[in-house]
Tab-separated table of C-alpha atoms in Angstrom:
chain	number	residue	atom	x	y	z
A	1	MET	CA	-79.108	-20.652	111.779
A	2	SER	CA	-81.938	-22.965	110.714
A	3	SER	CA	-79.529	-24.886	108.470
A	4	GLN	CA	-77.435	-25.635	111.566
A	5	LYS	CA	-80.479	-26.741	113.530
A	6	PHE	CA	-80.889	-30.043	111.687
A	7	ALA	CA	-77.246	-30.668	110.753
A	8	SER	CA	-77.036	-33.978	112.655
A	9	LEU	CA	-80.271	-35.229	111.150
A	10	ARG	CA	-79.209	-34.179	107.651
A	11	TYR	CA	-75.809	-35.878	107.970
A	12	THR	CA	-77.361	-39.077	109.317
A	13	ALA	CA	-79.966	-39.172	106.545
A	14	LEU	CA	-77.349	-38.566	103.850
A	15	ARG	CA	-75.069	-41.219	105.342
A	16	PHE	CA	-77.942	-43.717	105.396
A	17	GLY	CA	-78.863	-42.801	101.815
A	18	LEU	CA	-75.281	-43.361	100.725
A	19	LEU	CA	-75.315	-46.771	102.414
A	20	ILE	CA	-78.536	-47.683	100.590
A	21	ALA	CA	-77.044	-46.522	97.271
A	22	CYS	CA	-73.898	-48.607	97.865
A	23	PHE	CA	-76.067	-51.592	98.761
A	24	ALA	CA	-78.012	-51.163	95.515
A	25	VAL	CA	-74.768	-51.091	93.509
A	26	VAL	CA	-73.481	-54.201	95.298
A	27	TRP	CA	-76.826	-55.958	94.755
A	28	VAL	CA	-76.716	-55.215	91.025
A	29	LEU	CA	-73.111	-56.388	90.779
A	30	CYS	CA	-73.977	-59.612	92.638
A	31	SER	CA	-76.999	-60.257	90.447
A	32	LEU	CA	-74.819	-59.787	87.343
A	33	HIS	CA	-72.208	-62.110	88.897
A	34	ALA	CA	-69.606	-59.363	88.492
A	35	ILE	CA	-68.524	-59.920	92.089
A	36	PRO	CA	-68.613	-63.263	93.900
A	37	LEU	CA	-71.605	-64.276	95.950
A	38	GLY	CA	-71.199	-65.298	99.589
A	39	ALA	CA	-70.798	-68.906	100.670
A	40	ASN	CA	-73.940	-70.925	101.467
A	41	ASN	CA	-76.719	-68.501	102.443
A	42	SER	CA	-74.503	-65.583	103.500
A	43	ASN	CA	-75.145	-63.513	100.376
A	44	LEU	CA	-77.227	-60.824	102.128
A	45	ILE	CA	-74.696	-60.455	104.949
A	46	TRP	CA	-71.871	-60.270	102.390
A	47	MET	CA	-73.696	-57.543	100.448
A	48	VAL	CA	-74.429	-55.470	103.571
A	49	LEU	CA	-70.820	-55.700	104.753
A	50	LEU	CA	-69.484	-54.769	101.343
A	51	ALA	CA	-71.883	-51.812	101.165
A	52	LEU	CA	-70.693	-50.642	104.594
A	53	VAL	CA	-67.053	-50.899	103.528
A	54	LEU	CA	-67.767	-48.937	100.343
A	55	SER	CA	-69.921	-46.246	101.940
A	56	ALA	CA	-67.474	-45.365	104.734
A	57	PRO	CA	-64.731	-43.771	102.604
A	58	LEU	CA	-67.302	-42.297	100.231
A	59	SER	CA	-69.080	-40.543	103.101
A	60	TRP	CA	-65.734	-39.303	104.428
A	61	VAL	CA	-65.113	-37.532	101.116
A	62	LEU	CA	-68.615	-36.669	99.891
A	63	LEU	CA	-70.216	-35.585	103.174
A	64	ARG	CA	-67.410	-33.401	104.540
A	65	LYS	CA	-69.504	-30.212	104.533
A	66	GLN	CA	-72.392	-31.873	106.354
A	67	ARG	CA	-70.028	-33.492	108.868
A	68	ASP	CA	-68.422	-30.108	109.598
A	69	ALA	CA	-71.834	-28.508	110.084
A	70	MET	CA	-72.829	-31.316	112.452
A	71	SER	CA	-69.582	-30.836	114.369
A	72	GLU	CA	-70.275	-27.118	114.760
A	73	GLN	CA	-73.770	-27.922	116.022
A	74	ILE	CA	-72.425	-30.371	118.602
A	75	VAL	CA	-69.723	-27.952	119.768
A	76	ALA	CA	-72.333	-25.221	120.233
A	77	ARG	CA	-74.525	-27.558	122.298
A	78	VAL	CA	-71.599	-28.622	124.472
A	79	ASP	CA	-70.574	-25.004	125.023
A	80	ARG	CA	-74.121	-24.082	126.085
A	81	ALA	CA	-74.258	-27.056	128.460
A	82	LYS	CA	-70.888	-26.080	129.985
A	83	ALA	CA	-72.079	-22.501	130.452
A	84	ARG	CA	-75.267	-23.684	132.193
A	85	PHE	CA	-73.265	-26.038	134.399
A	86	GLU	CA	-70.817	-23.284	135.365
A	87	ALA	CA	-73.680	-20.863	136.061
A	88	ASN	CA	-75.396	-23.428	138.280
A	89	ALA	CA	-72.129	-24.203	140.059
A	90	SER	CA	-71.433	-20.516	140.709
A	91	GLN	CA	-74.962	-20.034	142.062
A	92	GLU	CA	-74.467	-22.952	144.438
A	93	ASP	CA	-71.084	-21.590	145.534
A	94	GLY	CA	-72.601	-18.152	146.120
A	95	ALA	CA	-75.497	-19.580	148.159
A	96	ALA	CA	-73.234	-21.631	150.412
């Protein structure tokens, strides 16, 4: 159960790490002039956008297990919140 406790945090950290890794690859490719640099002074923006575009499909494939664990964690939280809400509503209906 403890592995489920931090599923959202783990997924977010891995997604951010993947973005940083993609940015590093793009930075190296730009410094080697393997891919074109941005126009004027837009190089940093270009590299960040390219890293985002690269990391999105990679995270979809590579982080499937973590995303599923995070989904289970969120569903469990929503179910608990619904149960509390229904219990509170039934108590109010019974008191009225």
